[in-house]
Amino acid sequence: MSSNEKNNDHLLQAPRGTRDFVGDTYDRKADFYRQAEAIARGYGFTGIETPVFEHTEIFTKGVGEGTDIVDKEMYNFTTAGGDRLTLRPEGTAAVMRAYIEHGMGSMPQPLYLYYTGPFFRHEKPQKGRYRQLYQFGLEVMGGKNPMYDILTIKTGYNILKTSGREISVQVNTLGSVSERQNYLEILKKFYQEHQSQLAESDQYRIETNPLRILDSKEPSTKTINEKAPLLQDQLGEASKAYFDAVTKGLEDLGIPYEVVPSLVRGLDYYEHTVFEYVTKDEQGANSLALGGGGRYDGLAEMIGHKESVPAVGLGLGVDRILEVAHDDAYLDTSRKKVSIIAIGDKVIGEAIKIAGIVAGSGCEVLMQATD
């Protein structure tokens, strides 16, 4: 083999952090989407599709500078015409942009929207995590009532139950924007006083995004976090009542949940309710996150709209779901398979006609011809 051939070996492999879906892997992903869409439509959601790239500021203003997504993980590029664009790292900001652009606020509210597709984050590839990742998202836009938070969580929960795994919900409240801002100042002061005891990778977040330090996985930071002030102590009665209504709704529906005060999510637009869906790993020891979301009433204004749009939504990680799902969870066996073999050139036309009749009856047809 020549040196040129060796140097070109990488061209015959998918780029790092991506993968091909072939055979059963393609069918399982397609069947997950089929089941998820059926459940979402059952709760009144309709589909929406946005471009795979948006103006970069949609994400820097919406997701937030100082977040890992914006600072480290976005695929940015500039067109020949000078437009600064980004391959979408998440779906909510783009759906909100579409909601505003198309005047969807003038339609009967709220709007129930779902979307599917690839998203892009330049992060370290690992099991269940890719640079081209797939999500199933739900957004309820134009409604501010705990019912919409509960309904969104319930719909996502029902979708995840199709995996065959035990699912539970971790939930928290970030309070209102003003309550969260007051808490950030208190938290920043606390971390400044303990900066030398924080993991080095967390110290820079004190000024940029102190809230993210709360869910750090670094042992030294976790020790400090045990002493950190609680956001719940800064909440007013209205925020407490809102969150109580959400948790009561989960109880009424029999959805297993746990209030996790350190749960903040990695996106700046969240306020009030935030949540994650988790399941146990194969050893039953560690929790694996399968998706999450929250309320984001201020996102519309963050990306330049003149008024707020109350909204709540979620994103489910399809790659991780397919990885942990039971083997038979997403293989559609409802359609019968039929093989038709054309023996000799003279019967090819007739064989294809028969295949059309069989396929029209709802069966899957595999055509073969003798050489």
CSV table of C-alpha atoms in Angstrom, one decimal, residues 177-340:
chain,number,residue,atom,x,y,z
A,177,VAL,CA,-35.4,36.2,36.4
A,178,SER,CA,-35.0,38.7,39.2
A,179,GLU,CA,-34.8,36.0,41.9
A,180,ARG,CA,-32.3,34.1,39.8
A,181,GLN,CA,-30.2,37.3,39.3
A,182,ASN,CA,-30.2,38.0,43.1
A,183,TYR,CA,-29.1,34.5,43.7
A,184,LEU,CA,-26.3,34.7,41.2
A,185,GLU,CA,-24.8,37.6,43.1
A,186,ILE,CA,-25.0,35.7,46.3
A,187,LEU,CA,-23.5,32.6,44.7
A,188,LYS,CA,-20.7,34.5,43.0
A,189,LYS,CA,-19.7,36.0,46.3
A,190,PHE,CA,-19.7,32.6,47.9
A,191,TYR,CA,-17.5,31.1,45.2
A,192,GLN,CA,-15.1,34.0,45.3
A,193,GLU,CA,-14.5,33.3,49.0
A,194,HIS,CA,-13.8,29.6,48.2
A,195,GLN,CA,-12.1,30.0,44.8
A,196,SER,CA,-8.9,28.3,45.8
A,197,GLN,CA,-10.8,25.2,46.9
A,198,LEU,CA,-12.7,24.8,43.6
A,199,ALA,CA,-11.4,22.6,40.8
A,200,GLU,CA,-9.3,24.7,38.3
A,201,SER,CA,-11.8,23.9,35.5
A,202,ASP,CA,-14.6,25.5,37.5
A,203,GLN,CA,-12.8,28.6,38.8
A,204,TYR,CA,-13.3,30.6,35.6
A,205,ARG,CA,-17.0,30.1,35.8
A,206,ILE,CA,-17.3,32.3,38.9
A,207,GLU,CA,-17.4,35.4,36.6
A,208,THR,CA,-19.0,33.9,33.5
A,209,ASN,CA,-21.6,31.4,34.7
A,210,PRO,CA,-21.5,30.6,38.5
A,211,LEU,CA,-24.8,28.7,38.3
A,212,ARG,CA,-23.0,26.0,36.3
A,213,ILE,CA,-20.6,25.3,39.1
A,214,LEU,CA,-23.5,23.8,41.1
A,215,ASP,CA,-23.7,20.7,38.9
A,216,SER,CA,-19.9,20.3,38.6
A,217,LYS,CA,-18.7,16.7,38.6
A,218,GLU,CA,-15.3,17.6,40.1
A,219,PRO,CA,-14.8,16.1,43.6
A,220,SER,CA,-13.3,19.2,45.2
A,221,THR,CA,-16.0,21.4,43.8
A,222,LYS,CA,-18.7,19.0,44.9
A,223,THR,CA,-17.4,19.3,48.4
A,224,ILE,CA,-17.7,23.1,48.3
A,225,ASN,CA,-21.2,22.9,46.8
A,226,GLU,CA,-22.4,21.1,49.9
A,227,LYS,CA,-22.0,24.4,51.7
A,228,ALA,CA,-23.3,26.6,48.9
A,229,PRO,CA,-26.4,28.9,49.5
A,230,LEU,CA,-29.6,27.5,48.1
A,231,LEU,CA,-31.7,29.2,45.4
A,232,GLN,CA,-34.8,28.0,47.1
A,233,ASP,CA,-34.0,30.5,50.0
A,234,GLN,CA,-34.3,33.4,47.5
A,235,LEU,CA,-37.7,32.5,46.1
A,236,GLY,CA,-40.8,34.6,46.6
A,237,GLU,CA,-44.2,33.1,47.3
A,238,ALA,CA,-45.4,33.2,43.7
A,239,SER,CA,-42.4,31.2,42.5
A,240,LYS,CA,-42.8,28.7,45.3
A,241,ALA,CA,-46.5,28.3,44.5
A,242,TYR,CA,-45.8,27.8,40.8
A,243,PHE,CA,-43.3,25.0,41.6
A,244,ASP,CA,-45.6,23.4,44.1
A,245,ALA,CA,-48.2,23.2,41.5
A,246,VAL,CA,-45.8,21.5,39.1
A,247,THR,CA,-44.7,18.9,41.6
A,248,LYS,CA,-48.3,18.2,42.7
A,249,GLY,CA,-49.2,17.6,39.1
A,250,LEU,CA,-46.4,15.0,38.8
A,251,GLU,CA,-47.6,13.3,41.9
A,252,ASP,CA,-51.2,13.3,40.7
A,253,LEU,CA,-50.0,11.6,37.4
A,254,GLY,CA,-47.9,9.0,39.2
A,255,ILE,CA,-44.7,10.2,37.6
A,256,PRO,CA,-41.7,9.3,39.8
A,257,TYR,CA,-39.7,12.5,40.5
A,258,GLU,CA,-37.0,13.9,42.8
A,259,VAL,CA,-36.4,17.6,43.6
A,260,VAL,CA,-32.7,18.2,43.0
A,261,PRO,CA,-31.7,21.7,44.2
A,262,SER,CA,-28.4,21.6,42.2
A,263,LEU,CA,-30.2,21.0,38.8
A,264,VAL,CA,-29.7,24.1,36.7
A,265,ARG,CA,-29.4,22.9,33.1
A,266,GLY,CA,-26.7,24.4,30.8
A,267,LEU,CA,-28.7,27.1,29.0
A,268,ASP,CA,-29.2,30.7,30.1
A,269,TYR,CA,-32.8,31.0,28.9
A,270,TYR,CA,-34.4,28.8,31.6
A,271,GLU,CA,-36.4,30.2,34.5
A,272,HIS,CA,-38.8,28.6,36.9
A,273,THR,CA,-39.2,24.9,36.1
A,274,VAL,CA,-36.2,22.8,34.9
A,275,PHE,CA,-36.1,19.1,34.7
A,276,GLU,CA,-34.2,16.0,33.4
A,277,TYR,CA,-35.2,12.5,32.6
A,278,VAL,CA,-32.9,9.8,34.0
A,279,THR,CA,-32.6,6.1,34.1
A,280,LYS,CA,-30.0,3.8,35.8
A,281,ASP,CA,-27.0,2.4,34.1
A,282,GLU,CA,-26.5,-1.3,33.5
A,283,GLN,CA,-25.1,-1.7,37.0
A,284,GLY,CA,-28.0,0.2,38.6
A,285,ALA,CA,-25.5,2.6,40.2
A,286,ASN,CA,-25.3,5.8,38.2
A,287,SER,CA,-28.1,7.9,36.7
A,288,LEU,CA,-28.0,8.4,32.9
A,289,ALA,CA,-29.6,11.6,31.6
A,290,LEU,CA,-31.9,10.9,28.5
A,291,GLY,CA,-33.1,14.5,28.0
A,292,GLY,CA,-34.5,17.5,29.8
A,293,GLY,CA,-35.9,20.9,29.5
A,294,GLY,CA,-37.7,23.7,31.3
A,295,ARG,CA,-39.6,27.0,31.1
A,296,TYR,CA,-38.1,29.9,29.1
A,297,ASP,CA,-40.5,32.9,29.1
A,298,GLY,CA,-37.7,35.4,28.4
A,299,LEU,CA,-36.1,33.7,25.4
A,300,ALA,CA,-38.0,35.7,22.8
A,301,GLU,CA,-36.8,39.0,24.3
A,302,MET,CA,-33.2,37.7,24.6
A,303,ILE,CA,-33.0,37.1,20.8
A,304,GLY,CA,-34.5,40.5,19.9
A,305,HIS,CA,-38.3,40.3,20.1
A,306,LYS,CA,-40.1,43.3,21.6
A,307,GLU,CA,-42.1,41.2,24.1
A,308,SER,CA,-41.9,38.0,26.1
A,309,VAL,CA,-43.4,34.7,25.0
A,310,PRO,CA,-44.3,32.3,27.8
A,311,ALA,CA,-43.1,28.9,26.8
A,312,VAL,CA,-41.8,25.5,28.1
A,313,GLY,CA,-40.1,22.7,26.2
A,314,LEU,CA,-37.8,19.7,26.2
A,315,GLY,CA,-35.2,17.9,24.1
A,316,LEU,CA,-34.7,14.1,24.2
A,317,GLY,CA,-31.3,12.6,23.3
A,318,VAL,CA,-32.1,10.0,20.6
A,319,ASP,CA,-28.6,8.6,20.5
A,320,ARG,CA,-28.6,7.9,24.3
A,321,ILE,CA,-32.1,6.5,24.2
A,322,LEU,CA,-31.3,4.0,21.5
A,323,GLU,CA,-28.2,3.0,23.4
A,324,VAL,CA,-30.0,2.1,26.6
A,325,ALA,CA,-33.4,0.9,25.2
A,326,HIS,CA,-34.3,-2.7,25.4
A,327,ASP,CA,-33.3,-4.6,22.3
A,328,ASP,CA,-36.9,-5.1,21.0
A,329,ALA,CA,-38.0,-1.6,21.9
A,330,TYR,CA,-37.7,0.1,18.5
A,331,LEU,CA,-38.0,-2.7,15.9
A,332,ASP,CA,-41.3,-2.5,14.1
A,333,THR,CA,-42.4,-6.1,13.6
A,334,SER,CA,-46.0,-5.3,12.7
A,335,ARG,CA,-45.4,-5.4,8.9
A,336,LYS,CA,-45.1,-8.9,7.3
A,337,LYS,CA,-42.1,-9.5,5.1
A,338,VAL,CA,-42.6,-11.2,1.7
A,339,SER,CA,-39.8,-12.4,-0.7
A,340,ILE,CA,-40.6,-12.5,-4.4
